[in-house]
Short mmCIF file of C-alpha atoms in Angstrom, two decimals:
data_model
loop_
_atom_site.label_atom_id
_atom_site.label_comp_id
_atom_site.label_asym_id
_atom_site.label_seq_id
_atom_site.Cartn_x
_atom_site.Cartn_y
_atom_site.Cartn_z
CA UNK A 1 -89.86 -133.36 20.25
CA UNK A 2 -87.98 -130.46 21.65
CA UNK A 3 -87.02 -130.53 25.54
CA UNK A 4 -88.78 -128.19 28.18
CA UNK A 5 -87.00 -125.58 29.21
CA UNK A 6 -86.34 -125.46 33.07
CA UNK A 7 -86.63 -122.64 34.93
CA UNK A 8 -85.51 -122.20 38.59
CA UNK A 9 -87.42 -119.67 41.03
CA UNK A 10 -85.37 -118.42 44.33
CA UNK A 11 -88.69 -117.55 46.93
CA UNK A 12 -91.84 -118.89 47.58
CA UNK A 13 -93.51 -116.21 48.06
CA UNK A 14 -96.42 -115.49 45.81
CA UNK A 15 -94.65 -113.81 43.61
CA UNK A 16 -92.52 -116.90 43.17
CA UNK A 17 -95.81 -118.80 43.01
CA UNK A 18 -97.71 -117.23 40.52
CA UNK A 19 -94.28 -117.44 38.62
CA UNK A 20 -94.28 -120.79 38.53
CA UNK A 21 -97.82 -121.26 37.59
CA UNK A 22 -97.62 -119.09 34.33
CA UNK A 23 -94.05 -120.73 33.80
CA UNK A 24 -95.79 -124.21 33.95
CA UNK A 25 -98.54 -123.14 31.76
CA UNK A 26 -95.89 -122.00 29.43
CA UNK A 27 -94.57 -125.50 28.74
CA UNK A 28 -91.23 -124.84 31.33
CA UNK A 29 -90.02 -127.52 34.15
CA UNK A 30 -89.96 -125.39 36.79
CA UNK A 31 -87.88 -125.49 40.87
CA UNK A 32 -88.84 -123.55 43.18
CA UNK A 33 -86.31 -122.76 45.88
CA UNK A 34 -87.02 -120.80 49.05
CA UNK A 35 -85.25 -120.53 52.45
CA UNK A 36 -88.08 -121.29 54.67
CA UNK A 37 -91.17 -124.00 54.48
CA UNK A 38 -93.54 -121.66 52.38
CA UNK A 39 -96.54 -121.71 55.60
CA UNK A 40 -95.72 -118.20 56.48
CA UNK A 41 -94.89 -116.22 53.31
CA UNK A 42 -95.60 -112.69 54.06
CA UNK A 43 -98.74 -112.81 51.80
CA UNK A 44 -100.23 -115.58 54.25
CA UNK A 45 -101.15 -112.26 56.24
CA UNK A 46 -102.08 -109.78 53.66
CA UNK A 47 -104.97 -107.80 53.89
CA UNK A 48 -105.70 -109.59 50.46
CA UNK A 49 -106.76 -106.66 48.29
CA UNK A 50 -106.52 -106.08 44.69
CA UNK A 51 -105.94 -102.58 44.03
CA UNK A 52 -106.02 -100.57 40.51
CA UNK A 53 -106.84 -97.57 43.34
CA UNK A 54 -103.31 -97.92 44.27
CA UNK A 55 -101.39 -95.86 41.14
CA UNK A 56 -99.75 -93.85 43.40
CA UNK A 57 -96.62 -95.89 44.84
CA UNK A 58 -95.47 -95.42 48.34
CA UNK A 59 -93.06 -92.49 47.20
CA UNK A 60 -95.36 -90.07 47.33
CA UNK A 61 -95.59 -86.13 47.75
CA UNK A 62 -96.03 -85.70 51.38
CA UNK A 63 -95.13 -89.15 52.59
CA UNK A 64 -91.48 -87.58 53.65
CA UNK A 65 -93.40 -84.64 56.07
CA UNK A 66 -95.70 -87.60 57.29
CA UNK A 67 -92.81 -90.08 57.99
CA UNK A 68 -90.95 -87.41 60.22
CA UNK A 69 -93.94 -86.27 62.23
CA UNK A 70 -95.25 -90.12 62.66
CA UNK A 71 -91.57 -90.87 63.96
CA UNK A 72 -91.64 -89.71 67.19
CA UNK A 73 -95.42 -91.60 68.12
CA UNK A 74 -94.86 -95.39 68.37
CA UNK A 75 -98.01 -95.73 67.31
CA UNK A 76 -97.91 -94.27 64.19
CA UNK A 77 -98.91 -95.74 60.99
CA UNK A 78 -95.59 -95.40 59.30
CA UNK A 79 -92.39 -95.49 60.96
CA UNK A 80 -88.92 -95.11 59.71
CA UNK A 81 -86.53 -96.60 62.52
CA UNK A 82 -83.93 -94.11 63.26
CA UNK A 83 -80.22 -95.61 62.10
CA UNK A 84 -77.03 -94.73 60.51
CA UNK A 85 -77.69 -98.02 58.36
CA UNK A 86 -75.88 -96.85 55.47
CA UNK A 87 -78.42 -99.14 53.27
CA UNK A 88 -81.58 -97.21 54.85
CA UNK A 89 -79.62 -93.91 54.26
CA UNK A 90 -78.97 -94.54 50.73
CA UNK A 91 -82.99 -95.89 50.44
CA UNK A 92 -83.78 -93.07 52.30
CA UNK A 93 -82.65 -90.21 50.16
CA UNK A 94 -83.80 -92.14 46.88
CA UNK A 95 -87.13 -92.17 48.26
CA UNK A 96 -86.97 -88.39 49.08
CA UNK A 97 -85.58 -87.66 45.51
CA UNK A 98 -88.40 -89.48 44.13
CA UNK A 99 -91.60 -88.42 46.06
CA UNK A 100 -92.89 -85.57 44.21
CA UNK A 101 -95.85 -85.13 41.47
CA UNK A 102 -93.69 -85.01 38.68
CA UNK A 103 -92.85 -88.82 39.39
CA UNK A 104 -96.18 -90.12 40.31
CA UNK A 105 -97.57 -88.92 37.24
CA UNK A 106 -94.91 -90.25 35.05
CA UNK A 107 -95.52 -93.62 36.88
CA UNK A 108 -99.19 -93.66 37.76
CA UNK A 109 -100.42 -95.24 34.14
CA UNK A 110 -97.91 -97.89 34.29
CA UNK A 111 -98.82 -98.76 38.02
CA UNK A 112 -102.69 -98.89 36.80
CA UNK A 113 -102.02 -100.55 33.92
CA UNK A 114 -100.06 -103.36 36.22
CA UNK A 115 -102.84 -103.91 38.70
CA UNK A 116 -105.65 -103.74 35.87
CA UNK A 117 -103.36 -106.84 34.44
CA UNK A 118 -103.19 -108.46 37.74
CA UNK A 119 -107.29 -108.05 38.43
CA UNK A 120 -108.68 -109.78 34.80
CA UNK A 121 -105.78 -112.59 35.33
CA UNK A 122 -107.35 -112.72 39.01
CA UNK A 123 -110.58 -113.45 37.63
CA UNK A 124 -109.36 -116.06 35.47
CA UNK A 125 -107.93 -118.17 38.19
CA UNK A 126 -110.59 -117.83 40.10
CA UNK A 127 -112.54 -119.46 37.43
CA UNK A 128 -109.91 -122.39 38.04
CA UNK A 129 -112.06 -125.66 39.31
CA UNK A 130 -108.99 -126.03 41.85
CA UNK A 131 -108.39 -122.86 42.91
CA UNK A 132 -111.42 -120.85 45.10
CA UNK A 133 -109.74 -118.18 47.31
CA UNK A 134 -112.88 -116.06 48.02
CA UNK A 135 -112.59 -113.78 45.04
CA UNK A 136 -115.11 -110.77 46.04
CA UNK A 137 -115.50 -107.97 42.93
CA UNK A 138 -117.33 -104.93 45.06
CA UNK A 139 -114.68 -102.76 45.04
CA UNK A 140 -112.56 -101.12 48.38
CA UNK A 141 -114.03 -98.09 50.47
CA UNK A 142 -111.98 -95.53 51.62
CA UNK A 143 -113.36 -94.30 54.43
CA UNK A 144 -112.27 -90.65 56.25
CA UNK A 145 -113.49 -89.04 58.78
CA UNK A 146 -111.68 -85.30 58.70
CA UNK A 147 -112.53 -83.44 55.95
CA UNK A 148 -108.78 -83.07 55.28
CA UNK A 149 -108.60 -86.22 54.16
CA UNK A 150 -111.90 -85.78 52.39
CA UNK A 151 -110.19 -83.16 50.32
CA UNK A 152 -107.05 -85.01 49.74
CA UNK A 153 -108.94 -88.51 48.69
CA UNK A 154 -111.44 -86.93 46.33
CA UNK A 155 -108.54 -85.20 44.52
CA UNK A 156 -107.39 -88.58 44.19
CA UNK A 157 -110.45 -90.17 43.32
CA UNK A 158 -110.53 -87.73 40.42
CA UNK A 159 -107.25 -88.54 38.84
CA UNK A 160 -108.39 -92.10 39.33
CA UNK A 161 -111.17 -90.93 36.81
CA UNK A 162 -108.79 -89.50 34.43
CA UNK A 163 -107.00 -92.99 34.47
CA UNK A 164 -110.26 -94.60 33.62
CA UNK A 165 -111.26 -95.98 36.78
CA UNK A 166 -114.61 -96.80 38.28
CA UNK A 167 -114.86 -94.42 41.14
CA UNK A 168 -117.49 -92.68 43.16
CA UNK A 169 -117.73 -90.13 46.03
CA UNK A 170 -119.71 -90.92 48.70
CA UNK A 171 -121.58 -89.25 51.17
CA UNK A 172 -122.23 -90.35 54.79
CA UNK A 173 -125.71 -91.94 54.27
CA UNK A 174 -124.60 -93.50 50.79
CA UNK A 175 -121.55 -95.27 52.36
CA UNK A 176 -123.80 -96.60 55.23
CA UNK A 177 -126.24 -97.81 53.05
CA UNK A 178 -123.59 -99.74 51.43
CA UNK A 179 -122.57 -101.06 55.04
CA UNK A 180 -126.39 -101.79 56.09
CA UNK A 181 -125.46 -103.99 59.53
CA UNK A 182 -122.81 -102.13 61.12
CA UNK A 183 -122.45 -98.13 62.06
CA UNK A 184 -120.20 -96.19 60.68
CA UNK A 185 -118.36 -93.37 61.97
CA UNK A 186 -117.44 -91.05 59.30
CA UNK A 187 -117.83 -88.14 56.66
CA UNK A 188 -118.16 -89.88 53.58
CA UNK A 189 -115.49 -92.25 51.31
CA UNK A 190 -114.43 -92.65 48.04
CA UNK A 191 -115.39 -96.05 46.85
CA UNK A 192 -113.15 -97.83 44.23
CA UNK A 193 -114.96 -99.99 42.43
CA UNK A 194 -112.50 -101.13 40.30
CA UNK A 195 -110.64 -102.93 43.45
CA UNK A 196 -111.84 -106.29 44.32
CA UNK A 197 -110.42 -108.57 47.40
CA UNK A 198 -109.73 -112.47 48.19
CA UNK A 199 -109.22 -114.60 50.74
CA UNK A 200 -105.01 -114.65 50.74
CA UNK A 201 -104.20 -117.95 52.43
CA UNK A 202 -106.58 -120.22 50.47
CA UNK A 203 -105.12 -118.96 47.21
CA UNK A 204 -100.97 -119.66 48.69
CA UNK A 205 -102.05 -123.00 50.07
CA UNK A 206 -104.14 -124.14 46.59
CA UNK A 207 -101.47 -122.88 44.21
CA UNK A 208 -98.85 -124.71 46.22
CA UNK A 209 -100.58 -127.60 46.17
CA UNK A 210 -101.83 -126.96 42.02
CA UNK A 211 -98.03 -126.36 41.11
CA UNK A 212 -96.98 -129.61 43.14
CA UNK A 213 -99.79 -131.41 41.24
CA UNK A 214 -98.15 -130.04 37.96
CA UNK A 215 -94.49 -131.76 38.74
CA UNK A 216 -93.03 -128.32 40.23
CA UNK A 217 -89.89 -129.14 42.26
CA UNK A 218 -90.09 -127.32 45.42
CA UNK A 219 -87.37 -127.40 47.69
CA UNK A 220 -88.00 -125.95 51.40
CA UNK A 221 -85.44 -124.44 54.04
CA UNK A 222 -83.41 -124.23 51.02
CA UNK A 223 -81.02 -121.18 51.52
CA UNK A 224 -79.19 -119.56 48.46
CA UNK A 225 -75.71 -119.58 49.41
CA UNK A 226 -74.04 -118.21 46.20
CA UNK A 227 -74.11 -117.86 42.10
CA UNK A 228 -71.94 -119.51 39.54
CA UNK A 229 -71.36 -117.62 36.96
CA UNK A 230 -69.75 -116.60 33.69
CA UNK A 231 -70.23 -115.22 30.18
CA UNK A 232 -72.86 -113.30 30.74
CA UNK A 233 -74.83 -116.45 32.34
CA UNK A 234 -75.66 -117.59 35.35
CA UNK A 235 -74.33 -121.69 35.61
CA UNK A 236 -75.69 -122.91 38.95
CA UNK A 237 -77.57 -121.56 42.14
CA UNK A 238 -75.32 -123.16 45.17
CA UNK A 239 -77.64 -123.93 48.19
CA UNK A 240 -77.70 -125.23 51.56
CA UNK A 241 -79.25 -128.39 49.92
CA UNK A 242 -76.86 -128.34 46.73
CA UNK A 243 -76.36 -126.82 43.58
CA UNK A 244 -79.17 -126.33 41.17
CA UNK A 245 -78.87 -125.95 37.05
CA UNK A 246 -81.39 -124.31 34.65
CA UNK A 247 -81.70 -122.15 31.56
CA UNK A 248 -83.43 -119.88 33.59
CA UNK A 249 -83.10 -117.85 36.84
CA UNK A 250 -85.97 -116.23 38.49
CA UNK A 251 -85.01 -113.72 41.23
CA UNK A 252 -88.01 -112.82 43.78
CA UNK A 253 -86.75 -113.23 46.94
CA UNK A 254 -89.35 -110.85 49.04
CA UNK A 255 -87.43 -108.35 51.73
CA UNK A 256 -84.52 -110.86 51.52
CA UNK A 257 -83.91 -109.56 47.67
CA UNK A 258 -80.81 -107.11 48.71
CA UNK A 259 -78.98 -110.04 49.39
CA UNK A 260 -79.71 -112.45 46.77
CA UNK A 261 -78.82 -109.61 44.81
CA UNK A 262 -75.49 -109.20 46.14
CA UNK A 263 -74.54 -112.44 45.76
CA UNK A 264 -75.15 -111.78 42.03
CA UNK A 265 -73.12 -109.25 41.79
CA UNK A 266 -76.04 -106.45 41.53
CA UNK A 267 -77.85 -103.50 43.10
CA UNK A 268 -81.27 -104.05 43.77
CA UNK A 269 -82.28 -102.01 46.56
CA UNK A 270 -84.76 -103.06 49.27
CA UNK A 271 -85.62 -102.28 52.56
CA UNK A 272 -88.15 -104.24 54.44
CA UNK A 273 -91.86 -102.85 55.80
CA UNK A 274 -93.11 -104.85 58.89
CA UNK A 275 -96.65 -104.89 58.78
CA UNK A 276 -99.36 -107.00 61.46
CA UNK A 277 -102.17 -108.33 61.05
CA UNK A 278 -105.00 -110.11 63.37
CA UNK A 279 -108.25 -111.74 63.18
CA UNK A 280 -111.23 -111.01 64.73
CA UNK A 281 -114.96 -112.42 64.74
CA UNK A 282 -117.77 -111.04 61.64
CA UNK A 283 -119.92 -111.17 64.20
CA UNK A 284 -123.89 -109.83 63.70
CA UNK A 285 -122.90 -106.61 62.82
CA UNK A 286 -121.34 -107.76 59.42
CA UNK A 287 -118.96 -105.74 57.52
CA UNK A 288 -119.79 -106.09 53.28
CA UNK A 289 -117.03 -103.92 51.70
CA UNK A 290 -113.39 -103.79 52.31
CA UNK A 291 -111.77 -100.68 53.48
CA UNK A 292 -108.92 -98.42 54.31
CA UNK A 293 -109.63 -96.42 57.41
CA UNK A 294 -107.40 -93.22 55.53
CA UNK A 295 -106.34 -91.63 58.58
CA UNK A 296 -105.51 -94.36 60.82
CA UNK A 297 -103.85 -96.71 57.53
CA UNK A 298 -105.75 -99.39 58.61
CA UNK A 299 -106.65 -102.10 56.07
CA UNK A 300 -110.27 -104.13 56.96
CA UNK A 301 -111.15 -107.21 55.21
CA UNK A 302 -114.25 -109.32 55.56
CA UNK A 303 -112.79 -113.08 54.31
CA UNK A 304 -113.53 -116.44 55.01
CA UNK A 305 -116.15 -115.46 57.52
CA UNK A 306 -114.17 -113.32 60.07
CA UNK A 307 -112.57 -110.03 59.76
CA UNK A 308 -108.98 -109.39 59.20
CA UNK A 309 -107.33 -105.79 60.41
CA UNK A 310 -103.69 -104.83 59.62
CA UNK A 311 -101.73 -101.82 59.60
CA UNK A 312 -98.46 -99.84 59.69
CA UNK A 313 -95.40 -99.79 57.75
CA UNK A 314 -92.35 -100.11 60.24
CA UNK A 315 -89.20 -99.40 57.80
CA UNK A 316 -86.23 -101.33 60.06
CA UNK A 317 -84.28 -103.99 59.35
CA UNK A 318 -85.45 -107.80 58.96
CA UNK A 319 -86.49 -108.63 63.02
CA UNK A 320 -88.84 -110.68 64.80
CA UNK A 321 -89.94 -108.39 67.50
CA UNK A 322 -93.68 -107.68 67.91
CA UNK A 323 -93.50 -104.00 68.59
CA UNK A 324 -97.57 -104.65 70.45
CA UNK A 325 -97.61 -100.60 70.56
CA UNK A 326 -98.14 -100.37 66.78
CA UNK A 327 -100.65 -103.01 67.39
CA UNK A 328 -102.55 -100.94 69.68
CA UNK A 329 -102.52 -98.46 67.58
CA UNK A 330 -103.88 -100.32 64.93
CA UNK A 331 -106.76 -101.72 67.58
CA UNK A 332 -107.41 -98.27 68.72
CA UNK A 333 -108.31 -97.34 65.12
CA UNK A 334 -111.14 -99.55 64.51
CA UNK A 335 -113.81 -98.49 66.35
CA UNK A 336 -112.97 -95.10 65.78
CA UNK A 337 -114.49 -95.73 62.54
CA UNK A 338 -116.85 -98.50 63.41
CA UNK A 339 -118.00 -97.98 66.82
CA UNK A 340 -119.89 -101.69 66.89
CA UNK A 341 -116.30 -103.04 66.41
CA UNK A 342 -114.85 -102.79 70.12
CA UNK A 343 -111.97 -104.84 69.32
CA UNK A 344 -109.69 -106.38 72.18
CA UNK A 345 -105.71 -106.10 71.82
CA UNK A 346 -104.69 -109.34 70.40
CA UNK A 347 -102.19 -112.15 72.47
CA UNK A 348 -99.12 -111.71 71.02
CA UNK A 349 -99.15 -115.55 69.32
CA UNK A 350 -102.47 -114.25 67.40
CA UNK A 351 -100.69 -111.31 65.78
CA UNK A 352 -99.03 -111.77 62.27
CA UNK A 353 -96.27 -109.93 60.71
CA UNK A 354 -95.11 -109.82 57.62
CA UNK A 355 -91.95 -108.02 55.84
CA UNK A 356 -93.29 -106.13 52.71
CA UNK A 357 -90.18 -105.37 50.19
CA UNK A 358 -90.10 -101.53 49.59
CA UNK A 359 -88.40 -99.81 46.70
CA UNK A 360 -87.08 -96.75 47.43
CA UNK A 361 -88.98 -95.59 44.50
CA UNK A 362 -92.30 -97.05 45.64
CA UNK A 363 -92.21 -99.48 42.17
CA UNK A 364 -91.57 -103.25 41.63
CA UNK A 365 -88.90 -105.04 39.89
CA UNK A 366 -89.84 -106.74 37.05
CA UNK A 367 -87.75 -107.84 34.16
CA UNK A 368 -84.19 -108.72 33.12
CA UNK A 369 -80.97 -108.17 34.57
CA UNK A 370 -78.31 -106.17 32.72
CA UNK A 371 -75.46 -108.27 34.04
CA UNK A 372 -76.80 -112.33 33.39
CA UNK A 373 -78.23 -113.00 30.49
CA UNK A 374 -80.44 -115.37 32.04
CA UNK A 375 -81.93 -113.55 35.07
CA UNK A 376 -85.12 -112.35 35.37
CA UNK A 377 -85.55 -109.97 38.44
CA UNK A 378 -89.32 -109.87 39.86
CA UNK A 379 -90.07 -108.01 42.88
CA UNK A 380 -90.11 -105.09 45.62
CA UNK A 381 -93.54 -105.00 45.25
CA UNK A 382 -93.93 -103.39 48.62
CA UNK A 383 -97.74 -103.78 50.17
CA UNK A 384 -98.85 -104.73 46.70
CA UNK A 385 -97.05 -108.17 46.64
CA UNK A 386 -100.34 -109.76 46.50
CA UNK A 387 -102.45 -107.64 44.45
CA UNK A 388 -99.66 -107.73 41.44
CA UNK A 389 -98.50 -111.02 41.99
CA UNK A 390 -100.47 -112.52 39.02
CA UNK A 391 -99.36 -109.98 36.67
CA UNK A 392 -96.11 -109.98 37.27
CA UNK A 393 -96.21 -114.25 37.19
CA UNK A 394 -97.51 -114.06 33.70
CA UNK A 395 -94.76 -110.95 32.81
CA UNK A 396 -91.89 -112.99 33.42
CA UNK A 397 -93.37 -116.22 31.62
CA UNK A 398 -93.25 -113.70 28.61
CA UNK A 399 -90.41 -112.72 29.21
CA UNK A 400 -88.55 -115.86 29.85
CA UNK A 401 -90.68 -117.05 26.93
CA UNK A 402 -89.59 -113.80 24.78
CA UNK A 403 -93.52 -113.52 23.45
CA UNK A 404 -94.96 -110.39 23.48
CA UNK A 405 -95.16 -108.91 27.17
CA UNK A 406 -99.20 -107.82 28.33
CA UNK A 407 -98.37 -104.62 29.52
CA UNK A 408 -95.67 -102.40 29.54
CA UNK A 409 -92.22 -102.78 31.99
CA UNK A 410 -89.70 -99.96 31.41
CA UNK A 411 -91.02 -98.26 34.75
CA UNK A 412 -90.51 -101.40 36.62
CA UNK A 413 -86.60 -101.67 34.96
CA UNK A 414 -84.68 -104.11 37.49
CA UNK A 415 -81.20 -101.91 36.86
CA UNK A 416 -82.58 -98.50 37.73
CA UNK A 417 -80.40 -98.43 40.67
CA UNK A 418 -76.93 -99.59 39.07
#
């Protein structure tokens, strides 16, 4: 009888997670490794939907135009801290070079293709006896208000139709029939019905606990401090609680990726994207569907009885300031939208934040590095960490596995950058 193969995962994030779990199912011993104590991982915040609607990445005509006029208002939905970082310099005019048409319609099947993955293998865990994490299939409304961005969502919505995907256009009175307790404030919404949601921290804490059930070593505030390597292969991961031997390396890593990356010898840009997120009361006048308030780029999610709200994308360095301005503006947004919603500015200790890892492309890592044999890159999934994470678990078990991979990578090629 042939010995498992042992794999070793640096992050617990739930990329790192769902990793793991397709690793395990896979026949590997898998470690996980990650610098913290896995409680706050920045999907523990998410707004926790699952998004084939999302085929456009964050590099995206107009986003540059946007990102300079939404500078200078500190409540603004996206926010590019002003610095001579030469790292957010170098991210910066990659981004540029990449937002235009020609590129999101190179990548968009690839992107739908990815989430498409990631929603059927979402519906098989959730068919899991030990795993329920509130998966919801009715879809994501995206709700406007200006007919601007009526116009600029329904042109969406319609090369979402060319993709393949379940879309409608809504009016006014066929949106608040879908939302029968609450009023709405709007002009109409596109509702993607291919997008589903769950319930994000029930699905971190019951994969934890599945994978520790399954013999997966995890290893808390357990900092990477350096690689041994040679030949093409990567010996040993040195940490602050030893060194640590497999046939396989796993790289996610989150916002911290840069630097693991580094240490490797490699490229892999990242910049981090601070986002919050709060919790408020369902109250009487329930909210059904999920939605994206389009001008405000605020994220609403009925789960586990209460409703969570989160918003902005604050492109700065790794920090742990609550910047309660871009919270306000996220509070302000609400009832703009959903007048029965008059929602009080969280305490400070009741707002989460998170650090999504941005490409300057606006697409994931996923796949192996050029430079170790034995390393398999996944991440910089930016705000779709969560909604990919299962399909990018199950990529790298095939990969590490060298079976036949679900769904195409070369978009999603680890050494773009080099």
């Amino acid at each position: 009888m042939s010995t498992p193969r042992s794999a070793i995962i640096i992050g617990g994030g739930i990329i790192g997670l769902c990793s793991a779990y397709y690793l395990v199912q896979s026949g590997w011993e898998v470690t996980i490794l990650d610098k913290g104590n896995l409680a706050d991982n920045c999907s523990s915040g998410n707004a926790g939907m699952i998004v084939p609607s999302h085929f456009i990445p964050l590099a995206a005509p107009g986003m540059v135009a946007k990102g300079i006029r939404w500078m200078f208002n500190s409540k603004s939905p996206f926010y590019v801290k002003p610095s001579l970082n030469p790292k957010l310099i170098s991210w910066g005019l990659q981004f540029i070079k990449h937002a235009n048409d020609k590129q999101v319609n190179k990548v968009a099947p690839h992107l739908r293709d990815l989430h498409l993955l990631s929603k059927l293998l979402y519906r098989e865990l959730a068919a899991e006896p030990q795993l329920n994490f509130g998966f919801e299939d009715k879809g994501i409304l995206m709700l406007y208000k200006t007919a601007k961005a009526g116009v600029e969502e329904i042109h969406v919505a319609k090369q979402a139709q060319q993709l393949g995907l379940d879309v409608d256009v809504l009016n006014y009175s066929q949106v608040q029939s879908l939302e029968p307790h609450t009023e709405l404030n709007i002009k109409g919404a596109v509702h993607y019905r291919c997008d589903a949601h769950i319930y994000p921290n029930a699905l971190v804490t019951q994969l934890t606990a599945y994978l520790k059930a399954k013999g997966v070593n995890i290893q808390t505030n357990c900092t990477v401090t350096n690689f041994t390597a040679g030949n093409n292969h990567i010996d040993s991961v040195n940490t602050s609680s030893g060194n640590f031997s497999a046939d396989l390396v796993v790289m996610t890593g989150g916002a911290w990726m840069p630097e693991l990356a580094k240490k490797a010898g490699m490229n892999i840009p990242v910049m981090p994207g601070k986002g919050y997120s709060f919790m408020v009361d369902n109250a009487d006048k329930k909210i059904v569907h999920p939605s994206l308030l389009l001008e405000a780029r605020v994220a609403i999610t009925p789960m586990n009885g209460k409703v969570r709200i989160g918003g902005t994308m604050e492109i700065a360095p790794v920090n742990s300031k609550i910047n309660m301005n871009r919270v306000q503006g996220i509070v302000n947004a609400v009832p703009d939208y959903y007048p029965d919603y008059q929602v009080k500015l969280p305490q400070v200790k009741d707002v989460w934040y998170g650090f999504r890892p941005c490409s300057p492309d606006g697409l994931p890592y996923i796949g192996y590095s050029e430079k170790w044999s034995n390393l398999i890159v996944a991440g910089g999934h930016g705000m779709m960490g969560l909604g990919l994470a299962p399909a990018t678990g199950k990529l790298v078990a095939e990969l590490a596995s060298q079976s036949a991979l679900s769904t195409g990578i070369s978009a999603f090629d680890p050494n773009r950058f080099n």
